[in-house]
Every structure is written in C-alpha cells, then in structure tokens.
XYZ file of C-alpha atoms in Angstrom:
597
model
C 65.217 8.558 48.101
C 61.866 8.439 46.775
C 62.140 6.512 43.182
C 59.567 6.813 40.284
C 59.729 4.505 37.641
C 60.534 5.939 34.316
C 58.780 5.180 31.255
C 60.012 2.221 29.172
C 63.633 3.203 28.014
C 63.992 6.487 29.864
C 65.845 7.091 32.927
C 64.782 6.458 36.323
C 63.619 9.723 38.239
C 64.602 10.289 42.274
C 63.216 12.944 44.518
C 66.453 14.578 44.749
C 66.584 15.342 40.682
C 64.019 18.500 39.386
C 61.078 17.171 38.042
C 59.321 18.666 34.978
C 56.466 19.926 36.547
C 57.366 22.816 38.867
C 53.861 23.066 40.431
C 54.399 19.525 41.385
C 58.208 20.321 43.061
C 56.553 23.395 44.849
C 53.852 21.151 46.596
C 56.236 18.395 47.688
C 58.552 21.307 49.058
C 55.382 22.557 50.991
C 54.899 19.294 52.216
C 58.399 18.542 53.458
C 58.106 20.793 56.094
C 54.870 19.118 57.623
C 55.030 15.471 56.544
C 56.853 12.587 57.113
C 59.197 11.573 53.975
C 57.414 8.388 53.274
C 54.243 10.071 52.736
C 56.025 12.479 50.145
C 57.547 9.262 48.680
C 54.055 8.131 48.226
C 52.465 11.117 46.784
C 55.805 11.548 44.262
C 54.719 7.928 42.942
C 51.074 8.594 42.271
C 52.286 10.951 39.151
C 55.231 10.078 37.267
C 56.272 12.415 34.601
C 59.278 10.868 32.924
C 59.300 10.192 29.240
C 55.738 11.388 28.746
C 54.253 8.760 31.057
C 51.293 9.342 33.373
C 50.767 6.664 35.887
C 47.917 5.377 38.725
C 49.665 1.915 38.839
C 48.178 0.137 41.591
C 46.608 2.730 43.459
C 43.345 0.775 44.309
C 41.430 3.436 42.832
C 37.431 2.919 42.764
C 36.239 4.991 40.133
C 32.647 4.270 39.637
C 30.993 8.185 38.931
C 32.115 11.120 37.013
C 32.914 12.664 40.479
C 35.124 9.655 41.694
C 37.439 10.202 38.328
C 37.690 14.012 38.783
C 41.605 14.078 39.990
C 42.351 11.572 37.380
C 40.779 13.664 34.638
C 42.457 16.886 35.913
C 45.814 15.026 35.657
C 45.233 13.972 32.172
C 44.271 17.322 30.853
C 47.006 19.015 32.473
C 49.660 16.450 31.310
C 51.478 17.914 27.931
C 52.432 15.321 25.540
C 50.997 12.400 26.942
C 52.429 9.312 25.456
C 51.988 6.635 28.025
C 49.002 5.782 30.540
C 48.928 3.513 33.466
C 45.815 2.600 34.741
C 46.529 -0.895 36.031
C 45.654 -1.911 39.835
C 42.428 0.122 39.955
C 38.860 -0.417 39.282
C 37.084 1.727 36.622
C 33.187 1.914 36.136
C 31.073 3.132 32.890
C 30.601 6.405 34.157
C 34.135 7.074 35.257
C 35.315 5.615 31.903
C 33.152 8.190 29.859
C 34.751 10.885 31.761
C 38.072 9.764 31.147
C 37.542 9.134 27.682
C 36.462 12.771 27.348
C 39.750 13.824 28.669
C 41.445 11.577 26.339
C 39.997 12.790 23.210
C 42.279 15.783 23.194
C 45.587 13.245 23.667
C 46.614 12.481 19.907
C 50.244 11.721 21.246
C 48.905 8.674 23.455
C 50.950 5.917 22.271
C 50.928 3.350 24.807
C 47.958 2.432 27.068
C 48.626 0.288 29.877
C 45.262 -0.886 30.899
C 45.537 -4.350 32.598
C 43.639 -5.132 35.895
C 41.660 -2.238 35.845
C 38.114 -3.693 36.433
C 38.451 -5.557 39.539
C 34.887 -6.586 41.046
C 33.225 -5.346 38.069
C 30.364 -7.519 36.401
C 31.331 -8.533 32.877
C 28.586 -6.594 31.583
C 30.039 -3.379 32.761
C 33.572 -4.020 31.027
C 32.354 -3.981 27.125
C 30.516 -0.097 27.411
C 33.524 0.845 29.554
C 35.936 -0.140 26.819
C 33.950 1.269 23.906
C 34.224 4.679 25.429
C 37.961 4.557 25.968
C 38.516 3.023 22.260
C 36.233 5.797 20.780
C 38.175 8.348 22.430
C 41.624 7.364 21.012
C 40.158 7.031 17.632
C 38.566 10.492 18.049
C 41.994 12.009 19.217
C 43.653 10.484 16.158
C 46.073 8.683 18.486
C 48.624 6.184 16.787
C 49.001 3.311 19.540
C 52.284 1.230 19.891
C 51.015 -0.782 22.762
C 47.731 -1.750 24.179
C 47.641 -4.092 27.370
C 44.242 -5.260 28.605
C 45.685 -8.417 30.378
C 44.056 -9.773 33.460
C 40.781 -8.277 32.875
C 38.239 -11.117 33.013
C 36.078 -9.556 30.206
C 35.366 -12.727 28.308
C 34.217 -12.798 24.682
C 31.837 -9.916 25.075
C 34.772 -7.852 26.427
C 36.617 -8.455 22.816
C 33.585 -6.773 21.242
C 34.465 -3.670 23.451
C 37.688 -2.924 21.708
C 36.864 -4.594 18.394
C 36.212 -1.061 16.752
C 39.277 0.606 18.102
C 41.659 -2.614 16.629
C 40.068 -2.125 13.303
C 40.476 1.604 13.230
C 43.297 3.687 12.461
C 44.214 4.291 15.997
C 45.728 0.573 15.793
C 47.564 0.663 12.115
C 50.718 1.488 13.877
C 50.129 -1.230 16.983
C 53.521 -3.136 17.671
C 52.232 -5.123 21.057
C 48.825 -6.302 21.769
C 48.835 -8.041 25.340
C 45.517 -9.857 26.410
C 46.730 -12.163 28.866
C 44.129 -13.921 31.046
C 41.163 -12.364 29.784
C 38.835 -15.399 29.759
C 38.291 -14.589 25.757
C 37.192 -17.990 24.876
C 36.875 -19.512 21.228
C 34.605 -16.771 20.519
C 36.448 -13.961 21.639
C 39.538 -15.338 19.724
C 37.510 -15.618 16.737
C 36.532 -11.950 16.893
C 39.849 -10.827 17.806
C 41.338 -12.621 14.858
C 38.912 -10.999 12.700
C 39.288 -7.711 13.897
C 43.412 -7.964 13.549
C 42.768 -9.230 9.744
C 40.487 -5.923 8.890
C 42.963 -3.905 10.830
C 45.780 -5.311 8.275
C 43.558 -4.925 5.267
C 42.515 -1.387 6.023
C 46.141 -0.183 6.978
C 47.716 -2.044 3.927
C 45.135 0.081 1.779
C 46.815 3.043 3.329
C 50.260 1.795 2.456
C 51.358 1.311 5.626
C 50.533 -2.421 6.732
C 49.973 -3.292 10.542
C 53.448 -4.439 11.650
C 52.403 -6.315 15.120
C 55.508 -7.903 16.861
C 54.402 -8.838 20.091
C 50.882 -10.665 20.662
C 50.343 -12.223 24.060
C 47.005 -14.035 24.942
C 47.943 -16.762 27.450
C 45.002 -18.281 29.702
C 42.326 -17.723 27.475
C 40.873 -21.102 26.809
C 41.154 -20.201 22.841
C 41.503 -24.031 22.211
C 41.706 -25.525 18.514
C 39.227 -23.006 16.968
C 40.384 -19.823 18.617
C 44.116 -20.878 17.812
C 43.177 -21.567 14.384
C 41.564 -18.327 13.738
C 44.411 -16.597 15.229
C 46.842 -18.488 13.325
C 45.123 -17.086 9.857
C 45.572 -13.330 10.882
C 49.384 -14.286 12.073
C 49.812 -15.831 8.679
C 48.493 -12.593 6.884
C 50.366 -10.172 9.291
C 53.717 -11.906 9.005
C 55.784 -9.526 10.789
C 55.680 -11.191 14.821
C 58.590 -11.209 16.612
C 57.173 -12.600 19.998
C 54.137 -15.047 20.546
C 52.834 -16.118 24.143
C 50.033 -18.361 23.918
C 50.214 -20.576 27.201
C 47.278 -22.346 28.836
C 44.808 -22.079 25.951
C 43.572 -25.974 25.720
C 44.902 -26.198 22.055
C 45.660 -29.455 21.027
C 47.652 -30.827 17.711
C 44.746 -29.331 15.085
C 45.488 -25.930 16.834
C 49.334 -26.258 17.090
C 49.408 -27.660 13.521
C 47.666 -24.229 12.377
C 49.740 -22.091 14.532
C 52.909 -23.982 13.141
C 51.939 -23.043 9.527
C 51.423 -19.290 10.533
C 54.872 -19.222 12.307
C 56.697 -20.295 9.394
C 55.559 -17.085 7.523
C 56.532 -14.676 10.477
C 60.307 -15.141 9.726
C 61.536 -12.732 12.455
C 59.893 -14.777 15.329
C 62.445 -14.499 18.307
C 60.200 -15.686 20.991
C 57.691 -18.828 20.956
C 55.760 -19.556 24.280
C 53.302 -22.307 24.066
C 53.801 -24.061 27.477
C 51.043 -25.910 28.871
C 49.072 -26.826 25.509
C 48.903 -30.340 24.278
C 51.158 -31.049 21.057
C 51.130 -34.664 20.849
C 53.525 -36.082 18.176
C 51.391 -34.692 15.383
C 51.518 -30.978 16.597
C 55.204 -31.067 17.755
C 56.712 -32.719 14.345
C 54.429 -29.761 12.654
C 56.170 -27.247 14.773
C 59.589 -28.843 14.390
C 59.009 -28.646 10.815
C 58.657 -24.968 11.106
C 61.595 -24.164 13.567
C 63.976 -25.831 10.883
C 62.718 -22.680 8.527
C 62.802 -19.926 11.495
C 66.458 -18.389 11.841
C 65.768 -15.622 14.484
C 64.329 -18.039 17.282
C 65.742 -17.272 20.555
C 63.190 -18.586 23.252
C 61.164 -22.128 22.757
C 58.798 -22.692 25.591
C 57.099 -26.050 24.969
C 56.975 -26.853 28.565
C 53.951 -29.070 29.725
C 52.922 -29.578 26.160
C 52.958 -33.457 25.916
C 55.461 -33.182 23.412
C 56.504 -36.865 23.998
C 59.439 -38.816 22.806
C 58.456 -38.935 19.103
C 57.892 -34.987 19.183
C 61.237 -34.469 21.353
C 63.128 -36.301 18.516
C 61.491 -34.253 15.855
C 62.840 -31.049 17.839
C 66.000 -32.653 17.954
C 66.401 -32.678 14.194
C 65.319 -29.318 13.747
C 68.092 -28.100 16.477
C 70.417 -30.135 14.365
C 69.607 -28.094 11.173
C 69.463 -24.647 12.502
C 68.408 -22.578 15.533
C 71.857 -21.112 15.910
C 70.369 -18.246 17.880
C 68.708 -20.150 20.674
C 68.964 -19.231 24.090
C 66.262 -20.909 26.036
C 64.659 -24.367 25.190
C 62.039 -25.733 27.777
C 60.585 -29.179 27.124
C 59.820 -29.600 30.978
C 56.873 -32.196 31.969
C 56.253 -33.376 28.319
C 56.541 -37.421 28.793
C 59.750 -37.692 27.047
C 61.728 -40.731 27.715
C 65.432 -41.058 27.994
C 66.724 -41.850 24.516
C 64.787 -38.767 23.082
C 66.113 -36.501 25.797
C 69.787 -37.662 25.082
C 69.077 -36.778 21.430
C 67.888 -33.446 22.584
C 70.915 -32.847 24.289
C 72.938 -34.253 21.811
C 71.634 -31.621 19.331
C 72.601 -28.588 21.233
C 76.334 -28.981 20.845
C 76.668 -25.723 18.513
C 74.442 -23.584 20.098
C 76.868 -21.157 21.464
C 74.213 -18.699 22.690
C 72.212 -21.306 24.688
C 71.682 -20.037 28.336
C 69.185 -22.579 29.583
C 67.975 -26.251 28.662
C 64.871 -27.448 30.762
C 64.307 -31.013 30.643
C 62.725 -31.567 34.258
C 59.792 -33.669 34.971
C 60.325 -36.093 32.250
C 61.214 -39.934 32.446
C 64.753 -40.239 32.311
C 65.612 -42.342 35.559
C 68.709 -41.777 37.477
C 70.981 -43.147 34.995
C 69.285 -41.323 32.078
C 69.944 -37.956 34.167
C 73.557 -39.095 34.859
C 73.944 -39.561 31.021
C 72.183 -36.370 30.403
C 74.729 -34.478 32.262
C 77.630 -36.359 31.283
C 76.869 -35.241 27.644
C 76.435 -31.712 28.465
C 79.744 -31.552 30.300
C 81.492 -32.843 27.331
C 80.368 -29.837 25.282
C 81.218 -27.716 28.242
C 77.566 -26.607 28.520
C 76.566 -28.550 32.091
C 75.647 -24.908 33.408
C 72.815 -24.438 30.985
C 70.735 -27.532 32.208
C 68.218 -26.873 34.672
C 66.988 -29.027 37.732
C 66.062 -32.623 37.149
C 64.605 -32.833 40.339
C 61.044 -33.435 39.234
C 62.134 -36.082 36.887
C 59.270 -38.874 37.051
C 61.906 -41.940 36.544
C 62.152 -44.522 33.694
C 58.759 -45.868 32.823
C 57.947 -49.584 33.400
C 56.868 -51.556 30.572
C 53.254 -52.110 31.469
C 53.167 -48.061 31.773
C 54.617 -47.835 28.424
C 52.048 -49.719 27.283
C 49.132 -48.087 28.990
C 50.692 -44.814 27.466
C 50.591 -46.105 23.995
C 46.957 -47.218 24.252
C 46.069 -43.786 25.604
C 47.718 -42.017 22.890
C 45.885 -44.375 20.209
C 42.832 -43.486 22.350
C 43.423 -39.908 21.871
C 44.205 -40.079 18.292
C 41.072 -42.259 17.515
C 38.910 -39.632 19.207
C 40.372 -36.804 17.881
C 39.964 -38.252 14.599
C 36.315 -39.374 15.166
C 35.656 -35.438 16.286
C 37.238 -34.296 12.859
C 35.586 -36.757 10.791
C 31.950 -35.407 12.511
C 32.920 -31.925 11.901
C 33.602 -32.921 8.244
C 30.556 -34.960 7.945
C 28.599 -32.294 9.523
C 30.008 -29.847 7.066
C 29.456 -32.091 4.323
C 25.788 -32.604 5.209
C 25.272 -28.976 5.607
C 26.569 -28.257 1.995
C 24.616 -31.106 0.601
C 21.391 -30.263 2.612
C 18.357 -29.194 0.448
C 15.448 -27.392 2.564
C 13.437 -30.651 2.221
C 15.794 -33.006 3.150
C 17.880 -32.421 6.084
C 20.478 -35.146 6.683
C 20.114 -37.169 10.086
C 23.063 -37.404 12.186
C 24.290 -40.604 13.507
C 22.562 -41.514 16.649
C 24.830 -41.312 20.179
C 24.156 -43.291 23.341
C 24.672 -42.221 26.962
C 27.779 -44.828 27.253
C 29.494 -43.984 24.077
C 29.438 -40.218 25.270
C 30.550 -41.086 28.794
C 33.541 -43.064 27.502
C 34.606 -40.906 25.111
C 32.974 -37.301 25.877
C 32.995 -34.474 23.471
C 30.967 -31.361 22.874
C 29.156 -32.856 19.786
C 28.200 -36.275 21.044
C 26.484 -34.473 24.216
C 24.512 -32.217 21.630
C 23.640 -35.189 19.580
C 22.366 -37.092 22.547
C 19.527 -34.401 22.086
C 17.100 -32.626 24.108
C 16.822 -35.595 26.698
C 20.269 -35.805 27.340
C 20.102 -34.780 30.863
C 17.335 -37.047 31.749
C 19.031 -39.931 30.270
C 22.593 -39.296 31.716
C 20.873 -38.703 35.356
C 18.903 -42.029 34.693
C 21.590 -44.179 33.840
C 24.040 -42.983 36.489
C 23.870 -45.206 39.627
C 23.867 -42.377 42.015
C 24.288 -44.343 45.111
C 27.773 -44.629 44.042
C 29.876 -41.836 44.829
C 32.804 -42.803 42.510
C 30.138 -42.998 39.500
C 28.630 -39.719 40.281
C 32.204 -37.928 40.450
C 33.095 -39.887 37.334
C 30.244 -38.810 35.437
C 30.322 -35.286 36.462
C 33.954 -35.080 35.359
C 33.173 -36.274 32.057
C 30.181 -34.043 31.564
C 32.001 -30.973 32.501
C 35.136 -31.711 30.411
C 33.306 -30.807 27.378
C 32.074 -27.328 28.442
C 32.469 -24.447 26.201
C 31.528 -20.836 26.604
C 29.052 -21.339 23.721
C 25.497 -20.955 24.435
C 24.344 -24.829 23.099
C 26.921 -26.445 24.646
C 27.217 -24.394 27.914
C 23.042 -24.997 28.430
C 23.663 -28.736 27.677
C 26.414 -29.265 30.382
C 24.338 -27.078 33.237
C 21.227 -28.854 32.437
C 22.768 -32.435 32.684
C 24.859 -31.351 35.581
C 21.768 -30.170 37.314
C 19.547 -33.554 36.505
C 22.721 -35.419 37.762
C 23.561 -33.652 40.811
C 19.706 -32.844 41.872
C 18.986 -36.727 41.847
C 22.226 -37.403 43.700
C 21.781 -34.885 46.569
C 18.531 -35.588 46.988
C 18.813 -39.044 47.723
C 19.030 -39.853 51.672
C 21.977 -42.645 51.015
C 24.013 -40.076 49.281
C 27.313 -39.219 51.318
C 28.057 -35.440 49.961
C 31.046 -35.243 51.992
C 32.376 -38.325 50.515
C 31.594 -37.047 47.215
C 33.536 -33.651 47.862
C 36.360 -35.521 49.123
C 36.207 -38.011 45.940
C 35.957 -34.854 43.533
C 38.970 -32.813 44.934
C 41.092 -36.438 44.621
C 40.065 -36.597 41.086
C 41.048 -32.793 40.463
C 44.363 -33.281 41.913
C 43.593 -30.820 44.890
C 43.778 -33.590 47.499
C 45.967 -36.237 47.962
C 44.836 -39.903 48.367
C 46.669 -43.131 48.600
C 45.101 -44.649 45.817
C 46.933 -43.703 42.543
C 44.425 -41.883 40.849
C 45.246 -39.573 37.565
C 44.037 -36.089 37.977
C 41.791 -34.795 35.300
C 44.258 -33.158 32.490
C 42.393 -29.774 32.600
C 40.339 -28.176 35.475
C 38.758 -25.304 33.712
C 35.594 -27.026 32.568
C 34.941 -28.652 36.417
C 35.783 -25.273 37.820
C 33.246 -23.482 35.354
C 30.652 -26.312 35.895
C 31.085 -26.076 40.028
C 30.610 -22.079 39.515
C 27.081 -22.912 38.103
C 26.411 -25.935 40.410
C 27.348 -23.874 43.732
C 24.470 -21.744 42.956
C 21.810 -24.091 42.864
C 18.986 -24.770 45.587
C 20.351 -28.501 45.369
C 23.893 -27.931 46.338
C 24.605 -28.086 50.015
C 25.808 -24.918 51.415
C 27.643 -26.875 53.907
C 30.252 -27.958 51.246
C 31.091 -24.280 50.163
C 33.688 -23.798 52.840
C 35.365 -27.083 51.922
C 35.352 -26.381 48.377
C 36.652 -22.728 48.748
C 39.653 -23.827 51.048
C 41.033 -26.095 48.482
C 40.352 -24.035 45.441
C 42.327 -21.131 47.334
C 45.385 -23.064 47.825
C 48.405 -22.424 45.584
C 48.188 -25.440 43.015
C 50.077 -25.496 39.474
C 46.967 -27.119 37.768
C 44.562 -24.191 39.195
C 47.004 -21.637 38.298
C 46.880 -22.534 34.575
C 42.860 -21.809 35.013
C 42.869 -18.775 36.646
C 39.987 -17.069 35.203
C 37.618 -19.801 35.996
C 39.316 -20.196 39.337
C 38.519 -16.345 40.073
C 34.875 -16.766 38.891
C 34.182 -19.804 41.279
C 36.014 -18.121 44.372
C 33.946 -14.852 43.695
C 30.747 -16.779 43.290
C 31.492 -18.820 46.707
C 32.421 -15.597 48.380
C 28.946 -14.392 47.450
C 27.164 -17.236 49.077
C-alpha cells in the first residue's frame, strides 16, 4: 500500500483508508483504472492531509515565477485548517515566494513551518526578500507559530535579516521550536538572531505571555565566541529551553563559558549538544559547574570538544553530584587520558537510566580500554559502553610535554586576544576627538606565529604587500604555511574578510607568477595540511577547514589561479571526510564555485 506520513503525533495514512478530501479519493479511483499503482502512490504522496499538514516535501519543484507556483497556491488555498506546511527539498524564488505568501495571508491556523532546504541553487541575495514575503504573510494572517525550521538554507548573515521581523512579531510569541541548522549565519547573523529573540521575549512578556522557547538548533553556523555569547544572553533571558543543539560552530572557552552560565538559568534542559567546538579545560570546568545545577539532563554530547583530562575530571565530579536522569554521555575524541576516562566511568555507577557512554578516540591505550570495560562490568553496565576502536593509545612522555606546551600557547594566545580586546575597548572609552590612542605595532613574523584577525588588521593597509614580500615563494611549504595562517583568521565580516582576500591575492599572485613555483606540489602539500590527502610524514592537519575553504572559494575565481588545479581540488573536496562535514556551508560554496568555472 502507498503510505503517506502523517503529521507529528498523528497516525499514518494509507491508500486503503479513506482520505479526508473526497475529490482526492475520486481522482485516485479514476487513476487506478488507467495508471500503475506506483504512479498512484506518487500522486498520493504529493499532498498529505493528515493532522492539518500539507506537504510538498522532496518534490524538487523549481518555483521561479508566479505561474510556476500556481499548483502550490491552489492546494494551500483549498486546504481548510492548515496547521503545518512542508516545503523542504524544493527551490523557491522571489516571485514565487510572493504569491505563496499571498495565499498564506488567509491561513491563521498555521503553526508549523517546515521550510528547510527550500532555496537550493538560489543566489544568497534572493533569499532575504523571499523570507520577508513569507514572514509578512504569517504576521498578516495572525498566525501563532509553534515551530519554524529554516535549516540547510545557505542564507548567511543577510538571510537572518529576512526573518528578523517575523521573530519579533506576535506570530512568534508562541514559538517553541526554532531550527536553523547549517545556514552559514556567522557571527553577524548570530548577533541579529540573539537581538530578535530578546525583543520577542520583551514584547511577548509585555502581553503577559513570555516567549517560552523549548528547542533551539543552530549547528554548523560559524557562530564563534561572539555569536555564541550573544545567543547565551538571549537564552539567559528566555530561561525555558529544553534542548540546545549548537555543534560545529568554532566556539572556544569564552563562548562555552557564556553558554554554561546561560544554561544554568534554563533548569528544564534535557539535551545539550555542543559537539565539535573547543572547550579546553576552562570551558569544560565552567560547563561542569553548570551540570551540577541541572536536574533534568538526559543527553550530553561534548564529543570532539577538546575537553582533555582536566575537563573530564570536572565532568566526572558533576556526574557524582547529580545528573540522575542521564541517558547518554558523549566525550569521544576529546584527548582524554586513561586515569581521567576511568574517573568518568567510576562516576556513572548510580546512573540507572544511562544507555550510552562514548569515550572512543581518546588516549586510553590497550590496558586503559580493558580497565574501563572491567569497571563497567563491575557495575553490570558493560552494554552502555560504545566502541573503543579509534582509541589513540597512551601518549608518550614527549607527546604529553608537546601537548602541555600547545595548551599553554593556546591559553597565552587567547589571553593576549582578550587583553587586546579589553585594551581596545578601554582606549575607545578614554579616547577624545582630538587624541586617538595608538594601537601597539605588530610585525609579520608575530602575525604568522600567532595569527588573529586583530593582528592582521593592525598590520595596516600594507599587510598584503608585507606578507608577500617576507614569504619565500620559491619554497612551496612556506607558501602553504603562510596561506593557512592567513586563512585561519577568516571571518564573514567586511574588514577581516577584505584583509584576508587581499593578503591571499598578493601572496598567491607572487607565487603562481614565479617560473620556479611548482603549482602541482603546492596543491598536494595544501591537501595534506588540510587532512584531505595522506602523507608518510606525520603532519598535524589544521584544526578547522572553514577559513581555508572560504579563502579557496575566493582564490579559485582569480585570474592568477591555474585552472588546471580546479578538478584536483574539486575531487578531494567532494570526497567524504569528517573534517569537511563540519564545514558543510563553506564546502558547498567552494564546490558550487568550482562547478561554475
């Protein structure tokens, strides 16, 4: 039988059961006489009428003009009591969005907008006006939304402006679920979103019904510390969150600490997913303190978060003190050593509801893995332990010393950046119109040793010339290293973005125009450093590919870039890779550009 998925919470409908719309049944009966059953199943799947839901999900409709959208509009208009509209897996242009919006103006019952992945192949400039039209229609209709899902729409910071007015309006005072996964919002978009949520809470509170958001999803958005901190402020004001999913956002300990403080206010939190951000000890300790105060937590996903041993010990303490409803704990790939991992295992003894403990990809060694299994067997909890197949083995003393040095360097660099920010703020506060305070000078060597956006900008307008002059472009390895250092500070904010592009252009133009520069060797070394190509040498891949992917997206469009390298680059960026998966927006942008070359 042809099965049509029912709306959330409703029963599934099958072709054998009577459907609500008699016209649809009649049309289906006529088709059965002349068409194959598979075709009937396809036609029934197009419009699902269970539980007030109308779905065009996954139909691959290309709706450019008002004419293209006629069938969609007709079905919206004829659907009485429309509560959920699914438009995922189609592509909606500005004109089509306007006429669909017109039809939605008469649908006040609409509660759920499943609008993920509905701008495939659109220019980023097309998305905000389309979202504005649809948002305005919901406001006009007097809708009271419960769920808004705009995930997998690569709209960037400008796209957030497209639904900003909707978020601040009465249509969102009732919002419980906001899903914005993989939208490329960046820091700017994160700040706009945070401000809109705070405004929504303020306005709805004035009406006596404060915004009570339960589920927030914004993975893969490059929110970084500033975006995460802005959102943390909004979360602290809202206070009703039950699930927060913010994996793969380039958030370091200052942003993690801000989120931890906000989570402490949200006492109903059940799910915390911050996978693939960078806690380090400071962030992990702050988060562990918050976990001690939370009573409802069921899922903790801190996998790939560089929690390290000290952070794991702090989390073990939190486990001993509470978290009695915990069902899942993920601390995989966090550089946790044996003793700390065993402390975590010992701390879960009384967690009767625990279903999964993931400590894979850490540094336990063979003996440590066995000890871990023995501890859990002693609690009769051996079945909760996930695979340990990717264990990194116990670290040698030399490696431990290197790691400690790296930690110290990271902390010094972060402290230096914080001091620079504070100093810049202090200078700004104390500045008069007549006496601007000078910033301390930075040289090329300092920037390349410890790159940061602030240092690049402080090199001044000649930064591109200076870096190109001081890099030996006859040495492929030095060019690759310099390029990776420059691209590592990339941000989707005008001054930094421009400085990165200009510096990259000056360096690579000089390199590629040299008769002795081997461009094939360059792309090979670059792919190795990106972790996309294996090498016999032990080379540590860059921690995040976002900056280099966004920089390559600019590079490949320039005249100096040899077009013969494009297919090679495309082949490796297309391959499945864990590091690339965490930068899907940047990867998509680069592949789209390479395809157009």
